[in-house]
Short mmCIF file of C-alpha atoms in Angstrom, two decimals:
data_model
loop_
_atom_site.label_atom_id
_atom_site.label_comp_id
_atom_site.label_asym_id
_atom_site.label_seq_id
_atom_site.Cartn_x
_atom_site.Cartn_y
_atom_site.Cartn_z
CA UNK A 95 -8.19 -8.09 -30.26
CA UNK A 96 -9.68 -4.55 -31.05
CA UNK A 97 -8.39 -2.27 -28.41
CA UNK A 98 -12.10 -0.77 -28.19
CA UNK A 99 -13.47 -3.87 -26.03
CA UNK A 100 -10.59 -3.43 -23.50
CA UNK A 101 -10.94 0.13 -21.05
CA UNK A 102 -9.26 0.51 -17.71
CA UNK A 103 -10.96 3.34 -15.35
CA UNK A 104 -7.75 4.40 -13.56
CA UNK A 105 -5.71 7.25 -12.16
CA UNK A 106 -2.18 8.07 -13.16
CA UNK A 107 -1.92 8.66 -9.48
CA UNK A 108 -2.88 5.12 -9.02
CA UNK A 109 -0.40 2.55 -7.53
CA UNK A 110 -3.13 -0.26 -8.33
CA UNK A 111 -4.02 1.13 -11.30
CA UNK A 112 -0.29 0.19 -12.48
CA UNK A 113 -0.93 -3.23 -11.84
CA UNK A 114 -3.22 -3.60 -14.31
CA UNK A 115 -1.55 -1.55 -17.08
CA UNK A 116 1.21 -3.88 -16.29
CA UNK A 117 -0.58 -6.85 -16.87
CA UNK A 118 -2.00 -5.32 -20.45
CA UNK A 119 1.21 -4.38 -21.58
CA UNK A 120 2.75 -7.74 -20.89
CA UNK A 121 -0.12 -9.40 -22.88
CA UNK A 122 0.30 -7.06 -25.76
CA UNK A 123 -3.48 -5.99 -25.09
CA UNK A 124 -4.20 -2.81 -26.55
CA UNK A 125 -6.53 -0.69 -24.16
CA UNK A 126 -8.13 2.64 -23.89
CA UNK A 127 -7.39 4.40 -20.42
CA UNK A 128 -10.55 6.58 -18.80
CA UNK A 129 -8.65 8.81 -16.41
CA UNK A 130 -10.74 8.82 -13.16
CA UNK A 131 -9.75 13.13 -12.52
CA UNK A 132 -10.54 13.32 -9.05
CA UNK A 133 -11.01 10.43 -6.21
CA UNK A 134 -12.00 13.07 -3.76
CA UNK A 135 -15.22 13.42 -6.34
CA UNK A 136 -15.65 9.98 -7.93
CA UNK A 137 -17.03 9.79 -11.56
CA UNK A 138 -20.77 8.26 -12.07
CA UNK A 139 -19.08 5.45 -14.07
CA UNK A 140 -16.53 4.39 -11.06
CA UNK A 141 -19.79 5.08 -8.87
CA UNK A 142 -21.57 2.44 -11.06
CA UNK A 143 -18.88 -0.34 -12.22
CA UNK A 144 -17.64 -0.73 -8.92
CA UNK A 145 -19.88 0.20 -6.40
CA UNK A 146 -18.92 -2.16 -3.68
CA UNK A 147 -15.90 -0.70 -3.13
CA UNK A 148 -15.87 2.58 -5.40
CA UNK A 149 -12.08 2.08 -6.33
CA UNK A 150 -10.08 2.56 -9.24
CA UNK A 151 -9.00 0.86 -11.45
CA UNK A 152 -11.67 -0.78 -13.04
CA UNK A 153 -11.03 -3.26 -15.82
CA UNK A 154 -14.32 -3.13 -18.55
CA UNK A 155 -13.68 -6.12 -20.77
CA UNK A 156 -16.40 -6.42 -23.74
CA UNK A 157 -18.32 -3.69 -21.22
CA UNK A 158 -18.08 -5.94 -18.26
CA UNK A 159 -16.62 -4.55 -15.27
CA UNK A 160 -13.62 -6.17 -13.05
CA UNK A 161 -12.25 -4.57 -10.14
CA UNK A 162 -9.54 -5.61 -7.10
CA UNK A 163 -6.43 -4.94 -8.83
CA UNK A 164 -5.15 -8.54 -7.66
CA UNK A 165 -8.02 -10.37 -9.35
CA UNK A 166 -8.13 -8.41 -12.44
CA UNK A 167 -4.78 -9.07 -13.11
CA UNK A 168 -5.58 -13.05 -12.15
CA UNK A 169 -8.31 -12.10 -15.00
CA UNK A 170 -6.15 -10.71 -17.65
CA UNK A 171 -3.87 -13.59 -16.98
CA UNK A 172 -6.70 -16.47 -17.75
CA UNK A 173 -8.35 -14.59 -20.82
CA UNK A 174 -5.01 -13.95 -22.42
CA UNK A 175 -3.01 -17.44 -21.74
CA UNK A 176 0.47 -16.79 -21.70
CA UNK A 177 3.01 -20.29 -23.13
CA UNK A 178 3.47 -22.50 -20.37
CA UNK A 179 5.16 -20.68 -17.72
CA UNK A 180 5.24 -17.51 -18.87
CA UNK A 181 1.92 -16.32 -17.14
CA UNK A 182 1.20 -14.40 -14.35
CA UNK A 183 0.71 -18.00 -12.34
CA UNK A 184 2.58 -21.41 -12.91
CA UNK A 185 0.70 -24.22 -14.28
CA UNK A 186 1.23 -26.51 -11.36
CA UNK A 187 -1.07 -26.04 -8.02
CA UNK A 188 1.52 -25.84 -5.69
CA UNK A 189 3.58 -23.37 -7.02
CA UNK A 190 -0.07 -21.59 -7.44
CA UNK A 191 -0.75 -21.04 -4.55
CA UNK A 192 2.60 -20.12 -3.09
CA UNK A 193 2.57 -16.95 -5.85
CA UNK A 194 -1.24 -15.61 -4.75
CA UNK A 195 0.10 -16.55 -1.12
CA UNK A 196 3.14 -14.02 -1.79
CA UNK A 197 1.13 -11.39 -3.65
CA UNK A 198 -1.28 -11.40 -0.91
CA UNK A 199 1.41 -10.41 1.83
CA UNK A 200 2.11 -7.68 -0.26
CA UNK A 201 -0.61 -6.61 0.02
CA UNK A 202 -1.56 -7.08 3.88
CA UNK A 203 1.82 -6.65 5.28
CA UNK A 204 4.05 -4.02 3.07
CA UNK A 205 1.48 -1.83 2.87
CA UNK A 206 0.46 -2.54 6.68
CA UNK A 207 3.95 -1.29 7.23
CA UNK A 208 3.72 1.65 4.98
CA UNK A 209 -0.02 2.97 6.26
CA UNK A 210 1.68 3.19 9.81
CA UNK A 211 4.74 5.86 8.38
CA UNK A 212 2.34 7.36 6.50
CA UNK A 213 -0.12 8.34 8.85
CA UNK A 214 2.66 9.02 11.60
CA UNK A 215 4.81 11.69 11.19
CA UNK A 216 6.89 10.99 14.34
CA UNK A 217 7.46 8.63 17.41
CA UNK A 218 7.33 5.21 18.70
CA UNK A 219 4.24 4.45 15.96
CA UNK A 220 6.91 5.79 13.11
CA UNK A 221 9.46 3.74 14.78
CA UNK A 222 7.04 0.71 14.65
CA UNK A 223 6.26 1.41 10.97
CA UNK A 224 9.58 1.10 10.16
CA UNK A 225 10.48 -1.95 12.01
CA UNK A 226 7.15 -3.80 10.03
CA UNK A 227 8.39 -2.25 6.89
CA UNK A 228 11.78 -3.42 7.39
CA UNK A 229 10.49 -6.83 8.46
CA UNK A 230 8.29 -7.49 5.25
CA UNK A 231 11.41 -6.86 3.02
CA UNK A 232 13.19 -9.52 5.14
CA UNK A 233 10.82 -11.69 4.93
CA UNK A 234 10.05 -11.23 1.06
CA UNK A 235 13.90 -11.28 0.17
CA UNK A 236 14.39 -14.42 2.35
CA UNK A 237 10.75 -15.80 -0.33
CA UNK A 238 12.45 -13.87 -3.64
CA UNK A 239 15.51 -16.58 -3.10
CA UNK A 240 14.46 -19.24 -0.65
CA UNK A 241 10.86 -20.38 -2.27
CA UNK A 242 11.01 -18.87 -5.92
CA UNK A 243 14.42 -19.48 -6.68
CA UNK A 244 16.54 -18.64 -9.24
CA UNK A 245 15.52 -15.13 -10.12
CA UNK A 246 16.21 -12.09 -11.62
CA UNK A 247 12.29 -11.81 -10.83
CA UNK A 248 9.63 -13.99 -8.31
CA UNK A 249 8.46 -15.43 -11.37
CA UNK A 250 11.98 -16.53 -13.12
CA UNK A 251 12.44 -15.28 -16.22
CA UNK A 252 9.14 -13.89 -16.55
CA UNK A 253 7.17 -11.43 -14.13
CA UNK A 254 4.77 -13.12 -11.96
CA UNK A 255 1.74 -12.24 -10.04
CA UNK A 256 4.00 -11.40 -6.84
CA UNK A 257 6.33 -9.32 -9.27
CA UNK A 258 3.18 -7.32 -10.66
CA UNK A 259 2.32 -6.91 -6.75
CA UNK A 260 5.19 -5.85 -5.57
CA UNK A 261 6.72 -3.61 -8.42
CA UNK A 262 3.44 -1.58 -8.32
CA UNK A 263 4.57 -0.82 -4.90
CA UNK A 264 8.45 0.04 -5.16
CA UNK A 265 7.53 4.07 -5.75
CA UNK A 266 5.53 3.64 -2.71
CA UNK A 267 8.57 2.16 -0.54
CA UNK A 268 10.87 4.90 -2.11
CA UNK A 269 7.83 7.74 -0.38
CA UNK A 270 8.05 5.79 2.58
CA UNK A 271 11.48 5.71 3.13
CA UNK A 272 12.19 9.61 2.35
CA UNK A 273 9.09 9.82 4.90
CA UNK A 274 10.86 7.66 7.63
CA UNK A 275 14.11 8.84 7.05
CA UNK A 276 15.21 5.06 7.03
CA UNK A 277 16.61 2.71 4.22
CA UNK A 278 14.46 -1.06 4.14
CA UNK A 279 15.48 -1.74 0.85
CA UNK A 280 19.02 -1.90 1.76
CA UNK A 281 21.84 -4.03 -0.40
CA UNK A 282 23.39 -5.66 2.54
CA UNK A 283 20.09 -6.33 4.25
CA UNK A 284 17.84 -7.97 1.85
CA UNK A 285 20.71 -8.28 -1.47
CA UNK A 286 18.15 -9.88 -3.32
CA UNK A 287 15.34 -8.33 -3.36
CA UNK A 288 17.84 -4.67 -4.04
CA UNK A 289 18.96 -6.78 -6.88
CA UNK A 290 14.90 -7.75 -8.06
CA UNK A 291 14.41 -3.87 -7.81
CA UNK A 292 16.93 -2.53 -9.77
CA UNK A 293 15.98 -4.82 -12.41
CA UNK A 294 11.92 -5.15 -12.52
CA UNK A 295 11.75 -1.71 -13.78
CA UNK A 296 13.81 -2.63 -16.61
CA UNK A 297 11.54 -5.45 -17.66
CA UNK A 298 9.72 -4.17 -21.23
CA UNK A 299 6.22 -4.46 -19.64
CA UNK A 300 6.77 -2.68 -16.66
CA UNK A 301 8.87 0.34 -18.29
CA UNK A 302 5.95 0.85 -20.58
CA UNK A 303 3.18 0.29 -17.35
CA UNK A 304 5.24 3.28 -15.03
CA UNK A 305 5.63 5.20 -17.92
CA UNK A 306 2.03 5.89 -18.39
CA UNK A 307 1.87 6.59 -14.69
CA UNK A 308 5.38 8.46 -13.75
CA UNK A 309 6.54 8.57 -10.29
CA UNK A 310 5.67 11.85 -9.70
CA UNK A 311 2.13 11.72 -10.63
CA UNK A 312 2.13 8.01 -8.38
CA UNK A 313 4.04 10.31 -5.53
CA UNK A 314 1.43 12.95 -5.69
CA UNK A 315 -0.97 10.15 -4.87
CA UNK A 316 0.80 9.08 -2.14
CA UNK A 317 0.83 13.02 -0.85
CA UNK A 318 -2.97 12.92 -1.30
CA UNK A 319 -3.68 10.19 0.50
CA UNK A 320 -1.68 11.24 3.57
CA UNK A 321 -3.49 14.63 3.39
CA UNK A 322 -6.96 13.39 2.68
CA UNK A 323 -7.10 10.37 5.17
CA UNK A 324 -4.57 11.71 8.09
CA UNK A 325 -4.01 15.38 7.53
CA UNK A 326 -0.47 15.33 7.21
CA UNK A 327 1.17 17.75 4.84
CA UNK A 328 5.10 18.08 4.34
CA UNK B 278 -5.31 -40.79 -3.48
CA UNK B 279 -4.10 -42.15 -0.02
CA UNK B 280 -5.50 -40.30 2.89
CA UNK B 281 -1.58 -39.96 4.57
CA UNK B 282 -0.56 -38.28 1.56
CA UNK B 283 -3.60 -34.91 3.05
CA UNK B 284 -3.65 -33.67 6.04
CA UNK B 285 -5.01 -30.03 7.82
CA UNK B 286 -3.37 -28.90 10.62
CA UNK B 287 -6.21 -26.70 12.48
CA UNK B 288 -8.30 -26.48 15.70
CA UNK B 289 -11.96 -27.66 15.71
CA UNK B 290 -12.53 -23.67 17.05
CA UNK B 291 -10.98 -22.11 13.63
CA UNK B 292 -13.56 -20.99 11.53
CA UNK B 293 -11.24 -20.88 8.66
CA UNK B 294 -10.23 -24.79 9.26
CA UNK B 295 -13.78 -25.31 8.44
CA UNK B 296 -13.54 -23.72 4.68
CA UNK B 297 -10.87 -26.32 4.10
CA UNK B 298 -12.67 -29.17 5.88
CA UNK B 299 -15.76 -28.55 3.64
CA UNK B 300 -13.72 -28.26 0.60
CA UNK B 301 -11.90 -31.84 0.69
CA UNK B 302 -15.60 -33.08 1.98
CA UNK B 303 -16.88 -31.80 -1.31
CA UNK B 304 -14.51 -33.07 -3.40
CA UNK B 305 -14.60 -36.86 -1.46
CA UNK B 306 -10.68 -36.32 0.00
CA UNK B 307 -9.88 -38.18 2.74
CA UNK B 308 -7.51 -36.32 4.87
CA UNK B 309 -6.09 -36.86 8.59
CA UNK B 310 -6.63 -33.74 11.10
CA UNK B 311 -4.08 -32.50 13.31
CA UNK B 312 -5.41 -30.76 15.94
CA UNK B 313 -3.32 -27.69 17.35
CA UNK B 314 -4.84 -27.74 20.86
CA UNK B 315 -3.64 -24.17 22.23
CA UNK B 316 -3.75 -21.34 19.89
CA UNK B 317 -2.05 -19.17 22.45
CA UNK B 318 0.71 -21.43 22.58
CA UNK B 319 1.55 -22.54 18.73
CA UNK B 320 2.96 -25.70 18.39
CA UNK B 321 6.60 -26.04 16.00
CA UNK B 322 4.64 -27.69 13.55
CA UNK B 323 2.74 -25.11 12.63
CA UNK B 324 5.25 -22.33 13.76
CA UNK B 325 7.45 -24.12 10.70
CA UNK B 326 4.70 -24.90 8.30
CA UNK B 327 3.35 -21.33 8.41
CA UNK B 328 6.37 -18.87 9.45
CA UNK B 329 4.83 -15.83 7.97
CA UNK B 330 1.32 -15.53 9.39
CA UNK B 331 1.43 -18.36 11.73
CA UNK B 332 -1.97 -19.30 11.41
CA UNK B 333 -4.19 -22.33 11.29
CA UNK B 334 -5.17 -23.86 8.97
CA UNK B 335 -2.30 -25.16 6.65
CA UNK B 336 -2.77 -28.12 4.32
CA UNK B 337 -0.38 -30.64 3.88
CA UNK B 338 -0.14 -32.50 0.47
CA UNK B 339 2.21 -34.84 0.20
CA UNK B 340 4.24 -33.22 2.91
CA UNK B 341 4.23 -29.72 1.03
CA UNK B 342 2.22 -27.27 2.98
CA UNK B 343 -0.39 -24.83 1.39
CA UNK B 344 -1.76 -21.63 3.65
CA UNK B 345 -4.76 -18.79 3.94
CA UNK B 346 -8.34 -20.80 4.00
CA UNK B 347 -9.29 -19.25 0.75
CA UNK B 348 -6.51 -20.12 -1.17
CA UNK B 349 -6.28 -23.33 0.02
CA UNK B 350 -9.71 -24.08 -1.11
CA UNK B 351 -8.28 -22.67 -5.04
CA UNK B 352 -5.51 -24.82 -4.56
CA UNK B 353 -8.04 -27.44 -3.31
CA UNK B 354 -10.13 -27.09 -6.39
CA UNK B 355 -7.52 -27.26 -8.73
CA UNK B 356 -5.81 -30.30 -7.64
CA UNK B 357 -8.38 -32.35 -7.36
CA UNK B 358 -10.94 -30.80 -9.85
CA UNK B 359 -14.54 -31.40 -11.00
CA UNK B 360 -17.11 -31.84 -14.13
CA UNK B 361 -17.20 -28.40 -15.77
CA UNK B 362 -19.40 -25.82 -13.55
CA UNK B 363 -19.33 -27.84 -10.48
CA UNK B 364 -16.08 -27.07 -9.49
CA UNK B 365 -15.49 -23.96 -6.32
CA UNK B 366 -14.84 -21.74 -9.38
CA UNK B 367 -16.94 -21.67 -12.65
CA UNK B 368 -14.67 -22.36 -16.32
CA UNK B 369 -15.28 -18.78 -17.03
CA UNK B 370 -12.73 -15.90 -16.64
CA UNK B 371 -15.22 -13.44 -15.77
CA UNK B 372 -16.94 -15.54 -13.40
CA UNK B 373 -14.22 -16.43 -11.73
CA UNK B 374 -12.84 -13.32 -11.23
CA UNK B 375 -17.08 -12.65 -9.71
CA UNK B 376 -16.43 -15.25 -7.78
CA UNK B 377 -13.12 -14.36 -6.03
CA UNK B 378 -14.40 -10.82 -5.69
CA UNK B 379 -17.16 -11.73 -3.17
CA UNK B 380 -14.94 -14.43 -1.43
CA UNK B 381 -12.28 -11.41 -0.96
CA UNK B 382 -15.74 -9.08 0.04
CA UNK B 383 -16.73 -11.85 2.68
CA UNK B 384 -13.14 -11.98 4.22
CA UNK B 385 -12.97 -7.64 4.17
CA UNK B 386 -16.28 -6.31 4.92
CA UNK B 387 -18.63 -9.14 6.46
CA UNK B 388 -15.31 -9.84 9.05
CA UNK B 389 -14.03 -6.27 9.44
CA UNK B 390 -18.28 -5.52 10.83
CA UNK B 391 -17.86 -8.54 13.22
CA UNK B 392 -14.42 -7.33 14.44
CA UNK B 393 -16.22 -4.09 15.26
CA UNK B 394 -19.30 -6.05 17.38
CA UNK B 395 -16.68 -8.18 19.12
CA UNK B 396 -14.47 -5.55 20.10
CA UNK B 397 -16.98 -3.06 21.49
CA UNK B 398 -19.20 -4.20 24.74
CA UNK B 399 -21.65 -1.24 23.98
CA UNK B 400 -21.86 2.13 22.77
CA UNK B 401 -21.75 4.03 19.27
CA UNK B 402 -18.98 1.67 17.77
CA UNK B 403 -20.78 -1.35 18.58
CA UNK B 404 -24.27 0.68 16.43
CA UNK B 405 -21.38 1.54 13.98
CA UNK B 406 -20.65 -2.71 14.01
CA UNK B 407 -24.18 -3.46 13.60
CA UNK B 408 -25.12 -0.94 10.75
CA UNK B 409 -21.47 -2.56 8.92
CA UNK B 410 -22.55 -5.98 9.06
CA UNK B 411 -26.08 -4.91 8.65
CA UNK B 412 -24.84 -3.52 5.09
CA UNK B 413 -22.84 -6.08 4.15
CA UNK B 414 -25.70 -8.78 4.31
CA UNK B 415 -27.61 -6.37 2.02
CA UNK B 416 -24.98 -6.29 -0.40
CA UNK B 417 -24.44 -10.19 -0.20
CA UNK B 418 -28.26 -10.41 -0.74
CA UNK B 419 -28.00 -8.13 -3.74
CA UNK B 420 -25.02 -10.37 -4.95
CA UNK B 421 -26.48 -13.44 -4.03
CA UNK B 422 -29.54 -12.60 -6.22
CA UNK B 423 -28.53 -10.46 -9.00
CA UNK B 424 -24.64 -11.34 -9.74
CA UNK B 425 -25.15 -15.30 -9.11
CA UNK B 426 -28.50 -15.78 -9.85
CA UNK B 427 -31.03 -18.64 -9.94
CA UNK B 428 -29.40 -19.90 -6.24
CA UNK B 429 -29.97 -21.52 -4.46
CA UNK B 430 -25.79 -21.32 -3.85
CA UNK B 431 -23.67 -18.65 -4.96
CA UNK B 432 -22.57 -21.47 -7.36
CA UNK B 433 -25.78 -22.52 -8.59
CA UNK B 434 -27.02 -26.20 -7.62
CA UNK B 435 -23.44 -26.50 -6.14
CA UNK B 436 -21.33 -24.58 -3.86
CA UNK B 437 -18.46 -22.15 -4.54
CA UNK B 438 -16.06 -20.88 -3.36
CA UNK B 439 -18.61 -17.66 -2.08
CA UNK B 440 -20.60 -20.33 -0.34
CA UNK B 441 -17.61 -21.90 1.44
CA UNK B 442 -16.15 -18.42 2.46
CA UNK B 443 -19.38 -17.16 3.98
CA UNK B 444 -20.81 -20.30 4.78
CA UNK B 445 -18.10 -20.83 7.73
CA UNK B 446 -18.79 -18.03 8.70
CA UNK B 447 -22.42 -18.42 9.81
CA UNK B 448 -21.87 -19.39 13.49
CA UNK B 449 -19.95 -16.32 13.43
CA UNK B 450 -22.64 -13.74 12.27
CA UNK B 451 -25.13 -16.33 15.05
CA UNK B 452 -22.47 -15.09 17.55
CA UNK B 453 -22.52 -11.54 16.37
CA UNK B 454 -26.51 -10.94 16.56
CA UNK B 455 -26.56 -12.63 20.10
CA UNK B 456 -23.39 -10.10 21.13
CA UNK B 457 -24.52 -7.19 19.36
CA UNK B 458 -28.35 -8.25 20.44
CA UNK B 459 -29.74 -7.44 16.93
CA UNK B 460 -30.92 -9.03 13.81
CA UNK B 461 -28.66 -9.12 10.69
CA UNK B 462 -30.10 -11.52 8.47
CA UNK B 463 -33.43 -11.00 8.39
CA UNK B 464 -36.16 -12.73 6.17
CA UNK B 465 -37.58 -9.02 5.42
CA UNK B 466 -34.57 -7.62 4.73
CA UNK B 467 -32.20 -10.49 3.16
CA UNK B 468 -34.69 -13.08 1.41
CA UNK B 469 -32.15 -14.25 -0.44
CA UNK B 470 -29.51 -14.47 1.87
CA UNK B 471 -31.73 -16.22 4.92
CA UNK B 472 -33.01 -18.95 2.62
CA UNK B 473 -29.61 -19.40 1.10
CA UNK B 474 -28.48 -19.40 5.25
CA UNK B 475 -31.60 -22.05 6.06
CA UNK B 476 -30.05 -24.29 2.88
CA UNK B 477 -26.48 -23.98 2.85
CA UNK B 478 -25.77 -26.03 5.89
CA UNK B 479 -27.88 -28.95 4.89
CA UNK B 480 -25.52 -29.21 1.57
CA UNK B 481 -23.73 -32.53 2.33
CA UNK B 482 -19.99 -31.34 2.04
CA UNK B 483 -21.42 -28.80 4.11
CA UNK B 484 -22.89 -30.97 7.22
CA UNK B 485 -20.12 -32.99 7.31
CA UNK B 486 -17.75 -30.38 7.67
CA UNK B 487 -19.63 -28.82 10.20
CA UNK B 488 -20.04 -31.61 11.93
CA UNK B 489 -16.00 -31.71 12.44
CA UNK B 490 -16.58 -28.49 14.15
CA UNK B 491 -19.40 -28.55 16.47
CA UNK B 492 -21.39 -25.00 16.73
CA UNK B 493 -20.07 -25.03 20.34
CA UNK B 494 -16.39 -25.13 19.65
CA UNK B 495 -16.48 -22.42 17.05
CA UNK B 496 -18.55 -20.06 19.47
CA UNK B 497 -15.93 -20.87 22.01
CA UNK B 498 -12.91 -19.44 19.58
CA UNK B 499 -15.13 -16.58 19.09
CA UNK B 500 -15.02 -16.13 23.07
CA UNK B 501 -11.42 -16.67 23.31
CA UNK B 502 -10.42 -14.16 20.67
CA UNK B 503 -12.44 -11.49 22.47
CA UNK B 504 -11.32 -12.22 25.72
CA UNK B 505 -7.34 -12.62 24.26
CA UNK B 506 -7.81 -9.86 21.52
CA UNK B 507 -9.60 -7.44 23.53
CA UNK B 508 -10.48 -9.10 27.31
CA UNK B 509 -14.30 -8.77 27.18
CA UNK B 510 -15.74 -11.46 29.16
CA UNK B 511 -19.47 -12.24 29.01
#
């Protein structure tokens, strides 16, 4: 396909916005990214393709507009159809729903976890952060080898939707562990979802997805947002 | 398909237990309900089906269980699936993507305005609550209108999964404009929206799904999570 009908309206500063690069990259879709410069100041295009929730990224496919990184990436995954298996989502129902099930508690509970260290620089709230934080990796490392089985990633062989979801996230737990002074991704706590983390990065489309968005630039982000929403600087 | 081989395990108070309930209506599955009688005091089934949230409802199929309303009524959809277009989600990438992204609006913004209402007796957060939900049945009306179209569903001449996720949620926005003693779908404001509000319940899936879960018993959950939640008694 002609990389001109595929844009993504994104910030390299975006940990959502990595998703969906992701997602491309595994597809071998060519795109064109539209760097959204400053989210304190939001461009008239984000203002207009998404203005429900006026967040990058935005996915423009043949000039449409898709947004939610979760459902865009559901969208790259149906109007680029992987072999069987190999998408973002298994064929069969069941197995489905347990993936969008898994990438959805990313979503509400790691980064639950994470918005409570982030916006608490000390005390019993940091100590609760940690303890939710800690919790979720538990719970997903029990899920990586208990309900997905047989690894290296939640998808097998192949990254899944929960793998996109959670990758996305890993500079964030890094950030939120220097921030809490704690370790939750430890080896002897949660061995394989350590062992999922050392090796998602490795996988081709996910090297090429953080490269476009290095972990400094996704770190400054995180910075931001602490600053912006909860006036905390380091 | 054998009614043993479905069941939902949910409480004729859940809201969400509705969505499913509607869903296997609409698509003629019979199903047995378990009723969890004390939501304070979860019952092991349901403590084992659904160890991560713990929440009702959770759909059994053929002993397998399936959880969150919204993707149970995907997984509902694609197990048992309909003619082309008359299914909870359209054939279309792009529309379903549409489609999830104002399911996922209902379940963020509409609730998150409600939460506000329930939570606060009086007072500037409660005007804050009202001028949230107030918005987000403008932007549902917009929606409703001018990303859906000819109505008189969000799916057309049949529901979706839009309709299903708001349309459970009606008694709850009744409740709100009693609690918050204002109007938030109003014919001058939300055309759209109030005659899709006047028709939606009459939809036969609809009624009959209702009907599982009398008015009453979903305005008494709505009592008993403020008075648990946030102990305001009326």
């Amino acid at each position: 396909m002609s990389s001109a009908t595929v844009k993504v309206l994104s910030s390299s500063r975006s940990l959502y916005g990595v998703r969906v690069l992701i997602a491309l990259k595994a597809k071998g879709v060519e795109y064109e990214f539209i760097d959204e410069p400053d989210l304190g100041n939001k461009s008239k295009l984000l203002l207009e393709s998404n203005p429900v929730h006026k967040k990058v990224p935005v996915l423009f496919h043949n000039g449409k507009p898709i947004c939610e990184s979760l459902l865009v990436v559901q969208y790259i995954d149906e109007t680029w159809p992987s072999p069987a298996d190999k998408g973002f989502l298994p064929q069969d129902p069941y197995k489905r729903a347990l993936a969008r099930f898994w990438a959805d508690y990313v979503d509400k509970k790691v980064f639950e976890g994470c918005l409570i260290i982030i916006k608490n620089a000390e005390g019993e709230l940091m100590e609760q952060g940690r303890s939710v934080v800690r919790k979720s990796m538990v719970v997903l490392d029990g899920a990586l080898h208990g309900v997905f089985g047989s690894g290296p990633y939640f998808g097998g062989k192949h990254i899944n939707l929960v793998d996109i979801a959670l990758g996305s996230n890993l500079c964030l737990i890094e950030t939120i562990e220097t921030l809490g002074n704690f370790k939750c991704l430890d080896e002897n706590i949660c061995p394989h979802l350590y062992a999922w983390a050392k090796a998602v990065p490795q996988y081709p489309a996910f090297k090429e997805g953080l490269a476009t968005a290095p972990s400094e630039k996704l770190l400054e982000g995180v910075r931001e947002m602490r600053k912006t929403l909860f006036g905390l600087v380091e």
